[in-house]
Amino acid sequence: MKKIALAAIAISLLATPAAFAQQQYHKDRHHGHQQREIIVKKKIVVKKTRWSRGHAIPYNYRRNVVRDYHRYHLKTPPRGYQWVRADNDYALISITSGIISALVHAR
């Protein structure tokens, strides 16, 4: 009786890897007919400058003058100043020097 039990256990131990190998082969064979997509994601780096009062704003931002400032809920600029849009902020700058006197964050 012991010999029969040992023989059954030995056969089951030998047959188990073969059964798993057969299942794995079946899965690979089934998925082998499908085309695989390669997805490449491009990483975009956005550099944002932190604006602060008293600093001069670069010249390329001085051209983004906001003329309809009431539309954006901004106050009328005093004489010699203008509102400009810099990134996602509105800056009240001096026309001659470009120094920031006030900042408003856009929504």
PDB file of C-alpha atoms in Angstrom:
ATOM      1  CA  MET A   1       0.000   0.000   0.000  1.00  0.00           C
ATOM      2  CA  LYS A   2       2.899   2.329   0.815  1.00  0.00           C
ATOM      3  CA  LYS A   3       4.485   1.648  -2.567  1.00  0.00           C
ATOM      4  CA  ILE A   4       1.286   2.595  -4.387  1.00  0.00           C
ATOM      5  CA  ALA A   5       0.927   5.824  -2.397  1.00  0.00           C
ATOM      6  CA  LEU A   6       4.578   6.749  -2.961  1.00  0.00           C
ATOM      7  CA  ALA A   7       4.237   5.996  -6.681  1.00  0.00           C
ATOM      8  CA  ALA A   8       1.095   8.199  -6.908  1.00  0.00           C
ATOM      9  CA  ILE A   9       2.844  11.074  -5.118  1.00  0.00           C
ATOM     10  CA  ALA A  10       5.929  10.732  -7.356  1.00  0.00           C
ATOM     11  CA  ILE A  11       3.800  10.778 -10.515  1.00  0.00           C
ATOM     12  CA  SER A  12       1.844  13.817  -9.314  1.00  0.00           C
ATOM     13  CA  LEU A  13       5.088  15.687  -8.506  1.00  0.00           C
ATOM     14  CA  LEU A  14       6.485  14.929 -11.946  1.00  0.00           C
ATOM     15  CA  ALA A  15       3.251  15.787 -13.784  1.00  0.00           C
ATOM     16  CA  THR A  16       2.627  19.136 -12.019  1.00  0.00           C
ATOM     17  CA  PRO A  17       5.393  21.182 -13.783  1.00  0.00           C
ATOM     18  CA  ALA A  18       4.358  19.732 -17.116  1.00  0.00           C
ATOM     19  CA  ALA A  19       0.755  20.820 -16.539  1.00  0.00           C
ATOM     20  CA  PHE A  20       1.811  24.375 -15.654  1.00  0.00           C
ATOM     21  CA  ALA A  21       4.159  24.547 -18.645  1.00  0.00           C
ATOM     22  CA  GLN A  22       1.322  23.469 -20.916  1.00  0.00           C
ATOM     23  CA  GLN A  23      -1.014  26.174 -19.522  1.00  0.00           C
ATOM     24  CA  GLN A  24       1.640  28.858 -19.894  1.00  0.00           C
ATOM     25  CA  TYR A  25       2.308  27.786 -23.472  1.00  0.00           C
ATOM     26  CA  HIS A  26      -1.399  27.981 -24.211  1.00  0.00           C
ATOM     27  CA  LYS A  27      -1.615  31.542 -22.842  1.00  0.00           C
ATOM     28  CA  ASP A  28       1.414  32.722 -24.814  1.00  0.00           C
ATOM     29  CA  ARG A  29       0.168  31.109 -27.980  1.00  0.00           C
ATOM     30  CA  HIS A  30      -3.232  32.782 -27.570  1.00  0.00           C
ATOM     31  CA  HIS A  31      -1.770  36.272 -27.012  1.00  0.00           C
ATOM     32  CA  GLY A  32       0.951  35.857 -29.610  1.00  0.00           C
ATOM     33  CA  HIS A  33      -1.439  36.655 -32.466  1.00  0.00           C
ATOM     34  CA  GLN A  34      -2.313  40.089 -31.104  1.00  0.00           C
ATOM     35  CA  GLN A  35      -0.162  43.079 -31.937  1.00  0.00           C
ATOM     36  CA  ARG A  36       1.405  44.799 -28.989  1.00  0.00           C
ATOM     37  CA  GLU A  37       1.303  48.579 -28.753  1.00  0.00           C
ATOM     38  CA  ILE A  38       4.292  50.535 -27.601  1.00  0.00           C
ATOM     39  CA  ILE A  39       3.277  53.723 -25.849  1.00  0.00           C
ATOM     40  CA  VAL A  40       5.871  56.433 -25.422  1.00  0.00           C
ATOM     41  CA  LYS A  41       4.974  59.207 -23.028  1.00  0.00           C
ATOM     42  CA  LYS A  42       6.725  62.513 -23.466  1.00  0.00           C
ATOM     43  CA  LYS A  43       7.570  64.356 -20.313  1.00  0.00           C
ATOM     44  CA  ILE A  44       6.911  68.078 -20.565  1.00  0.00           C
ATOM     45  CA  VAL A  45       8.695  70.365 -18.164  1.00  0.00           C
ATOM     46  CA  VAL A  46       6.969  73.661 -17.472  1.00  0.00           C
ATOM     47  CA  LYS A  47       9.179  76.273 -15.922  1.00  0.00           C
ATOM     48  CA  LYS A  48       7.187  78.850 -13.991  1.00  0.00           C
ATOM     49  CA  THR A  49       8.714  82.009 -12.658  1.00  0.00           C
ATOM     50  CA  ARG A  50       7.609  83.281  -9.277  1.00  0.00           C
ATOM     51  CA  TRP A  51       6.874  86.948  -9.598  1.00  0.00           C
ATOM     52  CA  SER A  52       7.231  89.290  -6.632  1.00  0.00           C
ATOM     53  CA  ARG A  53       6.860  92.993  -5.982  1.00  0.00           C
ATOM     54  CA  GLY A  54       9.894  95.154  -6.562  1.00  0.00           C
ATOM     55  CA  HIS A  55      11.460  92.922  -9.213  1.00  0.00           C
ATOM     56  CA  ALA A  56      11.654  93.934 -12.858  1.00  0.00           C
ATOM     57  CA  ILE A  57       9.631  91.861 -15.284  1.00  0.00           C
ATOM     58  CA  PRO A  58      11.459  90.676 -18.462  1.00  0.00           C
ATOM     59  CA  TYR A  59      10.852  92.621 -21.647  1.00  0.00           C
ATOM     60  CA  ASN A  60       9.061  89.787 -23.485  1.00  0.00           C
ATOM     61  CA  TYR A  61       6.297  89.839 -20.827  1.00  0.00           C
ATOM     62  CA  ARG A  62       5.898  93.619 -21.080  1.00  0.00           C
ATOM     63  CA  ARG A  63       4.284  93.197 -24.494  1.00  0.00           C
ATOM     64  CA  ASN A  64       1.303  91.258 -23.042  1.00  0.00           C
ATOM     65  CA  VAL A  65      -0.573  94.408 -22.092  1.00  0.00           C
ATOM     66  CA  VAL A  66      -4.093  93.924 -20.681  1.00  0.00           C
ATOM     67  CA  ARG A  67      -6.236  96.743 -22.071  1.00  0.00           C
ATOM     68  CA  ASP A  68      -9.646  95.435 -20.935  1.00  0.00           C
ATOM     69  CA  TYR A  69      -8.647  95.165 -17.279  1.00  0.00           C
ATOM     70  CA  HIS A  70     -12.267  95.520 -16.046  1.00  0.00           C
ATOM     71  CA  ARG A  71     -13.063  92.216 -17.728  1.00  0.00           C
ATOM     72  CA  TYR A  72     -10.529  90.513 -15.452  1.00  0.00           C
ATOM     73  CA  HIS A  73     -11.726  92.404 -12.350  1.00  0.00           C
ATOM     74  CA  LEU A  74      -8.594  94.535 -12.181  1.00  0.00           C
ATOM     75  CA  LYS A  75      -8.490  98.127 -10.980  1.00  0.00           C
ATOM     76  CA  THR A  76      -7.752 100.993 -13.335  1.00  0.00           C
ATOM     77  CA  PRO A  77      -3.970 101.425 -13.436  1.00  0.00           C
ATOM     78  CA  PRO A  78      -2.568 104.781 -12.269  1.00  0.00           C
ATOM     79  CA  ARG A  79      -0.813 107.073 -14.730  1.00  0.00           C
ATOM     80  CA  GLY A  80       2.547 105.594 -15.786  1.00  0.00           C
ATOM     81  CA  TYR A  81       1.513 102.002 -15.000  1.00  0.00           C
ATOM     82  CA  GLN A  82      -0.098  99.189 -16.983  1.00  0.00           C
ATOM     83  CA  TRP A  83      -1.401  95.690 -16.387  1.00  0.00           C
ATOM     84  CA  VAL A  84       0.435  92.848 -18.130  1.00  0.00           C
ATOM     85  CA  ARG A  85      -0.222  89.124 -18.155  1.00  0.00           C
ATOM     86  CA  ALA A  86       2.754  87.051 -17.056  1.00  0.00           C
ATOM     87  CA  ASP A  87       2.196  83.279 -17.050  1.00  0.00           C
ATOM     88  CA  ASN A  88      -1.061  82.898 -15.119  1.00  0.00           C
ATOM     89  CA  ASP A  89      -0.737  86.143 -13.175  1.00  0.00           C
ATOM     90  CA  TYR A  90      -1.534  89.786 -13.797  1.00  0.00           C
ATOM     91  CA  ALA A  91       1.159  92.264 -12.846  1.00  0.00           C
ATOM     92  CA  LEU A  92       0.827  96.006 -12.472  1.00  0.00           C
ATOM     93  CA  ILE A  93       4.139  97.339 -13.734  1.00  0.00           C
ATOM     94  CA  SER A  94       5.747 100.705 -14.286  1.00  0.00           C
ATOM     95  CA  ILE A  95       5.794 101.469 -18.010  1.00  0.00           C
ATOM     96  CA  THR A  96       9.296 102.973 -17.976  1.00  0.00           C
ATOM     97  CA  SER A  97      11.194 100.555 -15.720  1.00  0.00           C
ATOM     98  CA  GLY A  98       9.070  97.373 -15.742  1.00  0.00           C
ATOM     99  CA  ILE A  99       9.174  97.044 -11.950  1.00  0.00           C
ATOM    100  CA  ILE A 100       6.224  95.130 -10.475  1.00  0.00           C
ATOM    101  CA  SER A 101       4.119  97.126  -8.036  1.00  0.00           C
ATOM    102  CA  ALA A 102       1.157  94.728  -7.626  1.00  0.00           C
ATOM    103  CA  LEU A 103       0.295  91.112  -8.476  1.00  0.00           C
ATOM    104  CA  VAL A 104      -3.052  89.388  -8.970  1.00  0.00           C
ATOM    105  CA  HIS A 105      -3.267  85.620  -9.441  1.00  0.00           C
ATOM    106  CA  ALA A 106      -5.609  84.576 -12.241  1.00  0.00           C
ATOM    107  CA  ARG A 107      -8.217  81.905 -11.643  1.00  0.00           C
TER     108      ARG A 107
END
